[in-house]
Coordinates of C-alpha atoms in Angstrom, one line a residue:
Chain A
M1 CA 0.0 0.0 0.0
N2 CA 1.2 3.5 -0.9
K3 CA 1.0 5.2 2.4
K4 CA 0.6 8.7 1.2
H5 CA -2.4 10.2 2.9
V6 CA -1.5 13.3 4.9
L7 CA -3.3 14.4 8.1
A8 CA -2.7 18.1 8.8
L9 CA -3.7 19.6 12.1
S10 CA -4.3 23.4 11.9
G11 CA -5.3 26.4 13.9
G12 CA -6.0 29.8 12.3
V13 CA -4.1 32.1 10.1
G14 CA -0.5 30.6 10.2
G15 CA -1.8 27.1 10.1
A16 CA -4.2 28.0 7.3
K17 CA -1.3 29.2 5.1
L18 CA 0.5 25.9 5.4
A19 CA -2.8 24.0 4.9
A20 CA -3.2 25.9 1.7
G21 CA 0.4 25.1 0.7
L22 CA -0.3 21.4 1.4
A23 CA -3.5 21.6 -0.6
A24 CA -1.6 23.1 -3.6
V25 CA 1.1 20.3 -3.7
L26 CA -0.9 17.2 -2.8
S27 CA -3.8 15.5 -4.7
P28 CA -7.1 16.5 -3.0
E29 CA -7.8 12.9 -1.9
D30 CA -4.4 12.7 -0.2
L31 CA -5.1 15.4 2.4
T32 CA -7.3 15.7 5.4
I33 CA -7.1 19.1 7.2
V34 CA -8.4 18.8 10.8
V35 CA -9.1 22.3 12.2
N36 CA -9.2 23.5 15.8
T37 CA -12.7 24.4 17.0
G38 CA -11.7 25.4 20.5
D39 CA -11.9 29.1 19.5
D40 CA -15.5 28.7 18.2
F41 CA -18.1 30.8 20.0
E42 CA -21.7 31.9 19.9
H43 CA -22.1 35.6 19.2
L44 CA -25.2 37.6 18.3
G45 CA -26.9 34.2 17.9
L46 CA -24.4 33.1 15.3
T47 CA -22.0 30.2 15.5
I48 CA -18.5 31.5 14.6
C49 CA -15.7 29.2 13.8
P50 CA -12.7 31.4 13.3
D51 CA -10.1 28.7 12.5
I52 CA -12.4 26.7 10.1
D53 CA -13.1 30.0 8.3
S54 CA -9.4 30.9 8.1
V55 CA -8.6 27.5 6.5
T56 CA -11.7 27.7 4.3
Y57 CA -10.9 31.2 3.0
A58 CA -7.2 30.3 2.5
L59 CA -8.1 27.2 0.5
A60 CA -10.8 29.0 -1.5
G61 CA -8.4 31.9 -2.3
L62 CA -10.8 34.3 -0.6
N63 CA -8.5 35.2 2.3
D64 CA -7.4 38.8 2.8
T65 CA -3.7 38.8 2.5
V66 CA -3.2 42.4 3.5
R67 CA -5.2 42.5 6.7
G68 CA -4.1 39.0 7.4
W69 CA -7.5 37.6 8.4
G70 CA -11.0 37.4 7.1
V71 CA -12.2 37.7 3.5
Q72 CA -10.7 39.9 0.8
D73 CA -12.7 42.8 -0.6
E74 CA -14.5 42.9 2.7
T75 CA -17.0 45.7 3.9
W76 CA -18.4 46.4 7.3
Q77 CA -22.0 47.6 6.8
T78 CA -23.7 44.9 8.8
M79 CA -21.5 45.7 11.8
A80 CA -22.2 49.4 11.5
M81 CA -25.9 48.7 11.6
L82 CA -25.5 46.3 14.5
R83 CA -23.6 49.1 16.3
G84 CA -26.4 51.5 15.5
L85 CA -28.9 49.1 17.0
G86 CA -26.9 49.0 20.2
E87 CA -25.5 45.5 19.8
A88 CA -22.1 44.3 20.8
D89 CA -19.3 45.4 18.4
W90 CA -16.2 44.1 20.1
F91 CA -15.9 41.2 17.6
N92 CA -15.7 42.7 14.1
L93 CA -17.6 40.8 11.5
G94 CA -17.3 41.7 7.8
D95 CA -20.3 41.6 5.4
R96 CA -18.9 38.7 3.3
D97 CA -17.7 36.8 6.4
M98 CA -21.2 37.3 7.8
G99 CA -22.6 35.2 5.0
M100 CA -20.5 32.3 6.2
H101 CA -21.7 32.7 9.8
I102 CA -25.4 33.0 8.7
A103 CA -25.2 29.9 6.5
R104 CA -23.4 27.8 9.1
S105 CA -25.7 28.9 12.0
W106 CA -28.8 28.2 9.9
R107 CA -27.6 24.7 8.8
L108 CA -26.6 23.8 12.4
R109 CA -30.0 24.9 13.6
E110 CA -31.6 22.7 10.9
G111 CA -29.8 19.8 12.5
E112 CA -26.6 19.3 10.5
T113 CA -23.5 18.5 12.4
L114 CA -20.5 20.9 12.2
S115 CA -18.8 18.3 10.0
Q116 CA -21.7 18.2 7.6
V117 CA -22.0 22.0 7.5
T118 CA -18.3 22.4 6.9
A119 CA -18.3 19.8 4.1
R120 CA -21.3 21.5 2.5
L121 CA -19.9 25.0 2.6
T122 CA -16.3 24.2 1.6
R123 CA -17.6 22.1 -1.3
N124 CA -19.8 24.9 -2.5
L125 CA -16.8 27.2 -2.4
G126 CA -15.0 24.8 -4.8
I127 CA -12.7 23.3 -2.2
T128 CA -11.9 19.7 -3.1
Q129 CA -9.9 18.8 0.0
A130 CA -11.5 17.5 3.2
V131 CA -11.7 20.4 5.7
V132 CA -12.8 18.8 9.0
P133 CA -13.6 20.2 12.4
M134 CA -11.7 18.4 15.1
S135 CA -15.0 17.5 16.8
D136 CA -18.7 18.0 16.3
A137 CA -19.0 18.4 20.1
P138 CA -18.3 21.8 21.7
L139 CA -14.8 21.9 23.2
R140 CA -14.0 25.4 24.3
T141 CA -10.6 26.9 25.0
Q142 CA -10.4 29.2 28.0
V143 CA -7.4 31.2 29.3
G144 CA -6.8 31.5 33.0
T145 CA -6.2 35.1 34.2
A146 CA -6.2 37.0 37.5
E147 CA -9.9 37.7 36.8
G148 CA -10.7 34.1 36.3
W149 CA -11.1 31.9 33.2
L150 CA -11.8 33.9 30.0
D151 CA -13.5 32.4 26.9
F152 CA -10.9 32.4 24.2
Q153 CA -12.4 35.2 22.1
R154 CA -12.9 37.3 25.2
Y155 CA -9.2 36.9 25.9
F156 CA -8.0 37.1 22.3
V157 CA -10.2 39.8 20.8
A158 CA -12.0 41.7 23.5
E159 CA -9.0 41.8 25.8
Q160 CA -6.4 41.6 23.0
C161 CA -4.4 39.1 25.0
R162 CA -3.5 41.7 27.6
P163 CA -4.3 39.7 30.8
V164 CA -1.4 37.6 32.1
A165 CA -2.2 34.0 31.3
T166 CA -1.9 31.5 34.2
G167 CA -3.1 28.5 32.3
V168 CA -5.2 27.2 29.4
R169 CA -8.1 24.7 29.8
F170 CA -10.6 23.0 27.4
V171 CA -14.1 23.0 28.6
G172 CA -15.8 19.9 27.2
A173 CA -12.8 17.7 27.3
P174 CA -12.8 14.8 28.0
G175 CA -16.2 14.1 26.4
A176 CA -15.7 15.5 22.9
A177 CA -15.3 12.7 20.3
P178 CA -13.3 13.3 17.2
S179 CA -15.4 14.2 14.2
P180 CA -16.1 11.2 11.9
A181 CA -13.6 12.3 9.3
F182 CA -10.9 13.0 11.9
A183 CA -11.4 9.5 13.4
E184 CA -11.3 8.0 9.9
A185 CA -8.1 9.8 9.0
L186 CA -6.4 8.6 12.1
A187 CA -7.3 5.0 11.3
R188 CA -6.6 5.1 7.6
E189 CA -4.4 2.2 6.4
D190 CA -2.8 4.6 3.9
L191 CA -2.0 7.3 6.4
G192 CA 1.5 8.4 5.6
A193 CA 2.2 11.3 7.8
I194 CA 0.8 13.8 10.4
I195 CA 1.8 17.4 10.1
I196 CA 1.1 20.0 12.8
C197 CA 0.8 23.3 11.1
P198 CA 2.5 26.4 12.5
S199 CA -0.2 27.3 15.0
N200 CA 0.0 28.1 18.7
P201 CA 0.7 24.8 20.5
Y202 CA -1.2 25.8 23.6
L203 CA -4.2 27.7 22.1
S204 CA -4.7 26.1 18.7
V205 CA -3.1 22.6 18.7
D206 CA -3.7 21.5 22.3
P207 CA -7.5 21.6 21.8
I208 CA -7.1 19.2 18.9
L209 CA -4.9 16.9 21.1
S210 CA -7.5 17.1 23.8
V211 CA -10.2 15.5 21.7
D212 CA -11.1 12.1 23.1
G213 CA -8.5 9.5 22.0
V214 CA -6.4 11.7 19.9
R215 CA -3.3 11.8 22.1
V216 CA -3.4 8.0 22.4
A217 CA -3.9 7.6 18.6
L218 CA -1.0 10.0 17.9
A219 CA 1.3 8.2 20.4
Q220 CA 0.5 4.9 18.8
R221 CA 1.0 6.2 15.2
R222 CA 3.2 4.3 12.8
V223 CA 3.9 7.3 10.6
P224 CA 6.1 10.4 11.0
L225 CA 4.7 13.3 12.9
V226 CA 6.2 16.6 11.8
A227 CA 5.5 20.0 13.3
V228 CA 6.3 23.3 11.8
S229 CA 7.2 25.7 14.6
P230 CA 5.2 28.8 14.9
L231 CA 8.2 30.7 16.2
V232 CA 10.1 32.9 13.8
G233 CA 13.3 34.6 14.7
G234 CA 12.8 33.9 18.4
T235 CA 9.2 35.2 18.7
S236 CA 5.7 34.7 17.4
L237 CA 5.0 36.2 14.1
K238 CA 1.5 37.0 15.1
G239 CA -0.7 36.3 18.1
P240 CA 0.2 35.8 21.7
L241 CA 2.5 32.8 21.7
A242 CA 5.7 34.6 22.8
K243 CA 3.9 36.4 25.5
L244 CA 2.1 33.3 26.6
L245 CA 5.3 31.2 26.8
G246 CA 6.8 33.9 29.0
E247 CA 3.8 34.0 31.3
L248 CA 3.8 30.2 31.6
G249 CA 7.5 30.4 32.7
K250 CA 8.9 28.8 29.6
P251 CA 11.7 30.1 27.3
V252 CA 10.5 31.6 24.0
S253 CA 12.4 29.1 21.9
N254 CA 11.8 26.0 19.9
A255 CA 13.0 23.9 22.9
S256 CA 9.7 24.9 24.5
I257 CA 7.8 23.8 21.4
A258 CA 9.7 20.5 21.4
D259 CA 9.1 20.0 25.1
H260 CA 5.4 20.7 24.7
Y261 CA 4.9 18.0 22.0
G262 CA 7.3 15.7 23.7
D263 CA 7.3 12.1 22.5
L264 CA 4.7 12.8 19.9
L265 CA 7.2 14.7 17.8
D266 CA 9.5 13.1 15.3
H267 CA 10.6 16.1 13.4
L268 CA 10.5 19.9 13.9
V269 CA 10.8 22.4 11.1
I270 CA 12.1 25.6 12.5
D271 CA 12.7 29.0 10.9
A272 CA 16.1 29.9 9.4
G273 CA 16.3 32.8 11.9
D274 CA 16.2 30.2 14.8
G275 CA 19.0 28.1 13.4
A276 CA 20.8 28.4 16.8
D277 CA 18.1 26.2 18.3
E278 CA 19.1 23.3 16.0
G279 CA 21.9 21.8 18.0
G280 CA 19.9 21.6 21.3
L281 CA 17.0 20.1 19.5
R282 CA 19.1 17.5 17.8
A283 CA 20.8 16.6 21.0
R284 CA 17.3 15.4 22.2
G285 CA 17.2 13.0 19.3
L286 CA 14.8 15.1 17.3
C287 CA 15.1 15.5 13.6
V288 CA 15.3 19.2 12.7
T289 CA 14.9 21.0 9.4
V290 CA 16.0 24.7 9.3
T291 CA 14.3 26.7 6.6
P292 CA 12.6 30.1 6.1
T293 CA 9.1 29.6 7.5
I294 CA 7.5 33.0 6.8
M295 CA 4.8 32.5 4.2
R296 CA 4.2 35.7 2.2
G297 CA 2.5 34.2 -0.8
A298 CA 1.6 31.0 -2.6
E299 CA 5.2 30.3 -3.5
D300 CA 6.3 30.4 0.1
R301 CA 3.4 28.3 1.3
E302 CA 4.1 25.6 -1.3
R303 CA 7.8 25.5 -0.7
L304 CA 7.3 25.1 3.1
A305 CA 4.6 22.5 2.4
R306 CA 7.2 20.5 0.4
V307 CA 9.8 20.9 3.1
A308 CA 7.4 19.6 5.7
L309 CA 6.3 16.7 3.4
T310 CA 9.9 15.8 2.7
A311 CA 10.6 15.8 6.5
A312 CA 7.6 13.4 6.7
R313 CA 8.9 11.2 3.9
I314 CA 5.9 12.0 1.7
K315 CA 6.7 12.3 -2.0
T316 CA 5.1 15.2 -3.9
G317 CA 4.8 15.6 -7.7
Chain B
M1 CA -59.5 65.0 28.7
N2 CA -57.8 66.0 25.6
K3 CA -58.4 63.0 23.3
K4 CA -55.5 63.5 21.1
H5 CA -53.7 60.1 20.9
V6 CA -53.5 58.7 17.4
L7 CA -53.4 55.0 16.7
A8 CA -52.1 54.3 13.2
L9 CA -52.3 50.9 11.5
S10 CA -49.6 50.4 8.9
G11 CA -48.4 47.8 6.4
G12 CA -45.1 48.3 4.5
V13 CA -43.8 50.9 2.2
G14 CA -46.9 53.1 1.5
G15 CA -48.1 52.8 5.1
A16 CA -44.6 53.6 6.4
K17 CA -44.5 56.9 4.5
L18 CA -47.7 58.1 6.1
A19 CA -46.5 56.8 9.5
A20 CA -43.4 58.9 9.0
G21 CA -45.6 61.9 8.1
L22 CA -47.7 61.4 11.2
A23 CA -44.5 61.1 13.3
A24 CA -43.3 64.4 11.9
V25 CA -46.5 66.4 12.7
L26 CA -47.5 64.8 16.1
S27 CA -45.7 64.8 19.5
P28 CA -44.0 61.5 19.9
E29 CA -46.2 60.6 22.9
D30 CA -49.4 61.2 20.9
L31 CA -48.7 58.4 18.3
T32 CA -48.8 54.6 18.4
I33 CA -47.9 52.9 15.1
V34 CA -49.2 49.4 15.0
V35 CA -47.5 47.4 12.2
N36 CA -48.6 44.3 10.3
T37 CA -46.5 41.2 11.1
G38 CA -48.5 38.9 8.8
D39 CA -45.6 39.2 6.3
D40 CA -43.0 38.1 8.8
F41 CA -41.1 34.9 8.0
E42 CA -38.1 32.8 9.0
H43 CA -35.4 32.7 6.4
L44 CA -31.8 31.3 6.7
G45 CA -32.5 31.1 10.4
L46 CA -33.4 34.8 10.7
T47 CA -36.7 36.3 11.7
I48 CA -37.5 38.9 9.0
C49 CA -40.3 41.5 9.7
P50 CA -40.5 43.5 6.4
D51 CA -43.3 45.9 7.5
I52 CA -41.8 46.7 10.9
D53 CA -38.5 47.3 9.1
S54 CA -40.1 49.6 6.5
V55 CA -41.7 51.7 9.2
T56 CA -38.5 51.7 11.3
Y57 CA -36.3 52.8 8.4
A58 CA -38.8 55.5 7.4
L59 CA -39.0 56.9 10.9
A60 CA -35.3 56.7 11.4
G61 CA -34.7 58.4 8.0
L62 CA -32.7 55.4 6.9
N63 CA -35.1 54.2 4.1
D64 CA -33.9 54.1 0.5
T65 CA -36.2 56.5 -1.4
V66 CA -34.9 55.7 -4.8
R67 CA -35.2 51.9 -4.7
G68 CA -38.4 52.4 -2.6
W69 CA -37.6 49.7 0.0
G70 CA -34.8 48.7 2.4
V71 CA -32.0 50.8 3.7
Q72 CA -30.2 53.7 1.9
D73 CA -26.6 53.3 1.0
E74 CA -27.1 49.5 0.9
T75 CA -24.6 46.9 -0.3
W76 CA -25.1 43.2 -1.1
Q77 CA -22.0 41.5 0.0
T78 CA -23.5 39.1 2.6
M79 CA -26.0 37.9 0.0
A80 CA -23.3 37.3 -2.6
M81 CA -21.4 35.1 -0.1
L82 CA -24.6 33.3 0.8
R83 CA -25.1 32.6 -2.9
G84 CA -21.5 31.4 -3.2
L85 CA -22.2 29.0 -0.3
G86 CA -25.2 27.6 -2.1
E87 CA -27.8 29.1 0.1
A88 CA -31.2 30.5 -1.0
D89 CA -31.0 33.8 -2.7
W90 CA -34.6 34.5 -3.8
F91 CA -35.1 36.9 -1.0
N92 CA -32.6 39.7 -1.3
L93 CA -31.1 41.0 1.9
G94 CA -28.8 44.0 2.0
D95 CA -25.8 44.2 4.3
R96 CA -27.2 47.0 6.5
D97 CA -30.6 45.4 6.6
M98 CA -29.0 42.2 7.7
G99 CA -27.8 43.9 10.8
M100 CA -31.4 44.4 11.7
H101 CA -32.4 40.8 11.1
I102 CA -29.4 39.5 13.1
A103 CA -30.1 41.8 16.0
R104 CA -33.8 40.9 16.0
S105 CA -33.3 37.2 15.7
W106 CA -30.7 37.2 18.4
R107 CA -32.8 39.1 20.9
L108 CA -35.8 36.9 20.1
R109 CA -33.8 33.8 20.7
E110 CA -32.6 35.3 24.0
G111 CA -36.3 35.4 25.1
E112 CA -37.4 38.9 24.3
T113 CA -40.9 39.3 22.7
L114 CA -41.2 40.9 19.3
S115 CA -42.6 44.0 21.1
Q116 CA -39.6 44.2 23.4
V117 CA -37.1 43.7 20.5
T118 CA -38.9 46.3 18.4
A119 CA -39.0 48.8 21.2
R120 CA -35.3 48.2 21.9
L121 CA -34.1 48.5 18.3
T122 CA -36.3 51.5 17.3
R123 CA -35.2 53.3 20.5
N124 CA -31.5 52.7 19.7
L125 CA -32.1 54.1 16.2
G126 CA -33.4 57.3 17.8
I127 CA -37.1 56.7 17.1
T128 CA -39.1 58.3 19.9
Q129 CA -42.6 57.1 18.7
A130 CA -44.0 53.8 19.7
V131 CA -43.5 51.3 16.8
V132 CA -45.5 48.2 17.8
P133 CA -46.0 44.8 16.2
M134 CA -49.7 44.0 15.9
S135 CA -49.1 40.8 17.9
D136 CA -46.2 39.0 19.6
A137 CA -47.7 35.7 18.4
P138 CA -47.2 34.4 14.9
L139 CA -50.0 35.2 12.5
R140 CA -49.0 34.4 9.0
T141 CA -50.6 35.7 5.8
Q142 CA -51.1 33.2 3.0
V143 CA -52.4 33.7 -0.5
G144 CA -54.6 31.0 -2.1
T145 CA -53.5 30.0 -5.6
A146 CA -54.1 27.1 -8.0
E147 CA -51.0 25.4 -6.5
G148 CA -52.4 25.8 -3.0
W149 CA -51.8 28.3 -0.2
L150 CA -48.5 30.2 -0.5
D151 CA -46.7 31.9 2.3
F152 CA -46.8 35.6 1.8
Q153 CA -43.2 36.1 0.9
R154 CA -43.3 33.1 -1.4
Y155 CA -46.2 34.7 -3.3
F156 CA -44.9 38.3 -3.1
V157 CA -41.2 37.9 -3.7
A158 CA -40.4 34.5 -5.1
E159 CA -43.5 34.3 -7.3
Q160 CA -43.7 38.1 -7.7
C161 CA -47.5 38.0 -7.3
R162 CA -47.8 36.1 -10.6
P163 CA -50.2 33.3 -9.4
V164 CA -53.9 34.2 -9.6
A165 CA -55.1 34.8 -6.0
T166 CA -58.2 32.9 -5.0
G167 CA -58.2 34.1 -1.4
V168 CA -56.2 35.3 1.6
R169 CA -56.0 33.6 5.0
F170 CA -54.2 34.2 8.2
V171 CA -52.7 31.2 9.8
G172 CA -52.6 31.6 13.6
A173 CA -55.9 33.7 13.8
P174 CA -57.8 33.4 15.9
G175 CA -55.4 32.8 18.7
A176 CA -53.0 35.7 18.2
A177 CA -53.5 38.3 21.0
P178 CA -52.8 41.9 20.3
S179 CA -49.3 43.1 21.5
P180 CA -49.5 44.8 24.9
A181 CA -48.9 48.2 23.4
F182 CA -51.6 47.7 20.8
A183 CA -54.1 46.5 23.4
E184 CA -53.2 49.5 25.5
A185 CA -53.6 52.0 22.7
L186 CA -57.0 50.6 21.8
A187 CA -58.1 51.0 25.5
R188 CA -56.6 54.5 26.1
E189 CA -58.9 57.0 27.5
D190 CA -57.2 59.7 25.5
L191 CA -57.5 57.9 22.2
G192 CA -58.6 60.4 19.7
A193 CA -58.5 58.7 16.3
I194 CA -57.5 55.6 14.4
I195 CA -55.9 56.0 11.0
I196 CA -55.5 53.2 8.6
C197 CA -52.4 54.0 6.5
P198 CA -52.4 53.5 2.7
S199 CA -51.6 49.8 2.8
N200 CA -53.2 46.9 1.0
P201 CA -56.5 46.2 2.8
Y202 CA -56.3 42.4 2.1
L203 CA -52.6 41.7 2.6
S204 CA -51.5 44.4 5.1
V205 CA -54.4 45.7 7.1
D206 CA -56.6 42.6 7.3
P207 CA -53.9 40.7 9.3
I208 CA -54.1 43.5 11.9
L209 CA -57.9 43.3 12.0
S210 CA -57.6 39.6 12.4
V211 CA -55.7 39.8 15.7
D212 CA -57.9 38.6 18.5
G213 CA -60.4 41.3 19.6
V214 CA -59.3 44.0 17.3
R215 CA -62.4 44.0 15.0
V216 CA -64.7 44.2 18.0
A217 CA -62.6 46.9 19.6
L218 CA -62.7 49.0 16.4
A219 CA -66.4 48.4 15.9
Q220 CA -67.0 49.7 19.5
R221 CA -64.7 52.7 19.1
R222 CA -65.9 56.1 20.2
V223 CA -63.4 58.0 17.9
P224 CA -63.1 58.6 14.2
L225 CA -61.6 55.9 12.0
V226 CA -60.0 57.4 8.9
A227 CA -58.5 55.3 6.1
V228 CA -56.2 56.7 3.4
S229 CA -56.8 54.7 0.3
P230 CA -53.9 52.9 -1.3
L231 CA -55.4 53.4 -4.7
V232 CA -54.0 56.2 -6.9
G233 CA -55.6 57.1 -10.2
G234 CA -57.6 53.9 -10.3
T235 CA -54.8 51.5 -9.6
S236 CA -52.3 50.5 -7.0
L237 CA -49.1 52.6 -7.0
K238 CA -47.0 49.6 -6.0
G239 CA -47.7 46.1 -5.1
P240 CA -50.5 43.7 -6.1
L241 CA -53.6 45.4 -4.9
A242 CA -55.2 46.2 -8.3
K243 CA -54.4 42.7 -9.6
L244 CA -55.7 41.2 -6.4
L245 CA -59.0 43.1 -6.5
G246 CA -59.5 41.9 -10.1
E247 CA -58.8 38.3 -9.2
L248 CA -61.1 38.5 -6.2
G249 CA -63.9 39.8 -8.5
K250 CA -64.0 43.3 -7.2
P251 CA -63.8 46.6 -9.1
V252 CA -60.5 48.4 -8.8
S253 CA -62.0 51.4 -7.2
N254 CA -62.4 53.1 -3.9
A255 CA -65.8 51.6 -3.6
S256 CA -64.1 48.2 -3.1
I257 CA -61.9 49.7 -0.3
A258 CA -65.0 51.2 1.4
D259 CA -66.9 47.9 1.0
H260 CA -64.0 46.1 2.5
Y261 CA -63.8 48.2 5.7
G262 CA -67.6 48.5 5.8
D263 CA -69.0 49.9 9.1
L264 CA -65.5 50.3 10.5
L265 CA -64.9 53.3 8.3
D266 CA -66.0 56.9 9.0
H267 CA -63.9 58.7 6.5
L268 CA -61.9 57.8 3.4
V269 CA -59.1 59.9 2.0
I270 CA -58.8 59.3 -1.7
D271 CA -56.4 60.5 -4.3
A272 CA -57.2 63.6 -6.4
G273 CA -57.0 61.3 -9.5
D274 CA -59.9 59.3 -8.2
G275 CA -62.2 62.2 -7.6
A276 CA -64.9 60.6 -9.7
D277 CA -65.3 58.0 -6.9
E278 CA -66.3 60.8 -4.5
G279 CA -70.1 60.9 -5.2
G280 CA -70.7 57.2 -4.9
L281 CA -68.8 57.1 -1.7
R282 CA -70.6 60.0 -0.2
A283 CA -73.9 58.4 -1.3
R284 CA -73.1 55.6 1.2
G285 CA -72.9 58.1 4.0
L286 CA -69.1 58.1 4.1
C287 CA -67.1 61.2 4.6
V288 CA -64.6 61.7 1.8
T289 CA -61.6 63.9 1.4
V290 CA -60.1 64.2 -2.1
T291 CA -56.4 65.2 -2.1
P292 CA -53.1 64.2 -3.8
T293 CA -51.9 61.0 -1.9
I294 CA -48.7 60.3 -3.7
M295 CA -45.9 60.9 -1.2
R296 CA -42.6 61.7 -3.0
G297 CA -40.9 63.3 0.0
A298 CA -41.2 64.6 3.6
E299 CA -43.4 67.5 2.5
D300 CA -45.9 65.2 0.8
R301 CA -45.9 62.9 3.8
E302 CA -46.5 65.6 6.3
R303 CA -49.2 67.3 4.2
L304 CA -51.1 64.0 3.8
A305 CA -50.7 63.3 7.5
R306 CA -52.3 66.6 8.3
V307 CA -55.1 65.9 5.9
A308 CA -55.8 62.6 7.5
L309 CA -55.6 64.1 11.0
T310 CA -58.0 66.9 10.0
A311 CA -60.4 64.2 8.7
A312 CA -60.0 62.5 12.1
R313 CA -60.6 65.9 13.9
I314 CA -57.2 65.8 15.5
K315 CA -55.5 69.2 15.9
T316 CA -51.8 69.5 14.9
G317 CA -49.4 72.3 15.8

């Protein structure tokens, strides 16, 4: 059997870029992208799945590359009206993006699972790869702070990651089963590699690892597990990872990333700017690839995807 | 007691114009605008109340006067995304308008009544008059056709009123109580007049009259009831009234309007272009005012509001 199926685990923007790179260099049937749903939340009666949307927009070529999140050619008229009506405006929702939230919320209320809705909406946008929520059950990331546990979006958007984090927890885990397509991908006979996209290990990847049975399945894997580090030049390119590492008492370095994944990890792809980490990582018995990891466009995404696949011993065309 | 409170019954666009005229010439506390909700429907998981929105946008000065419906400076990005996602696009929803539907749907799901939501949202838009749904219970207008009973928006928007109408019915009546503010307005000691705005008698006013107890309360009124005819120059200015009258076997004339309201009506305001109807109407013992009824702008609306109030023996400043 040609073990060439790739299971990618992804969070939001950074992960979505590598997911789009993998989608560009692999046959559609050879890729399953499992996306973090720990950031999902209910807002104004809508179910919002920021990471699924980031991956979806990236794969559909609809993502805004200048702003770095959301949909390109976006406008903000619905939000302006909601503000005029006295509704909460701390979470900014574009008009095009709103179509996604309305469609998803409507289909969920009609009884579809998040997996079914995601399959429907990604297919209608022309995406041929499997984009899969980690679970159809709610599993919600919360960040511990001096004021108590904050829901992820409250911490990330409303508070802009300002509170000092004392911990991270996942409400609903254990108890959240993997989505059918995630469970299937883990059990595939032709599974060839697992790639952890460059997403925040604590906030974006840990929720996926906290889904029932996933840590055990990954520990028992018979295929390479490659992570692309989200650190670039000793810090996080975007988002709170560097700040969070500091607050959790860990060095802001790839050693912390390697420690975090521990035995799960076979190979870490790190940024060329962090080449100094290489020796220490290798000394732990870890395979390391040093390469530029900033993805500015399609070419960067595809090159990094090929590097990650090579590290995982997956052949690409 | 100075009996000066005015209760206006309104449907959509035409009614909303006169409602805005009444709002401009009366003190806010002297006006209750009760709005048809028979056209309301659930679409894509949102509760849409077209007539409440028409009245709200007209009173807030947000209505699009060129297109004749919806919100001014409207865009259509959410709808374009919904179409791309494969969702129904037969009912066009603008981005600004969508803010209204999202806010309303969200508040209803949180447990507010339609009256409470409408009061909240109109107040937040700076509207100081009472804009009131006819009922907080669902009462849904359906139009009988050769293919069976069609929900109102299916008939009106999707089918563009093409099917021949064989009748109109109101699902949920009897059984729909008047909203608290509607019941209160009907019972006010200082109620001075009831004005039926120029809306379709069958499709927009009859639903209001079908709310539990409303016909009886109007029949027992001790104040003038004045209707402004929606016919202009022997036809309907907009909407299916003329076609509907023909299909129901009635002449397209103000005699049909007068017949329809029967004993409820004290005074009919008709368009100057329909002056020929005057004699026949007067011969029935009805008071008639003949005046231009097309409302092109604020001046027209306020002039017609004053004419209707004079017919109802209400003094304006």
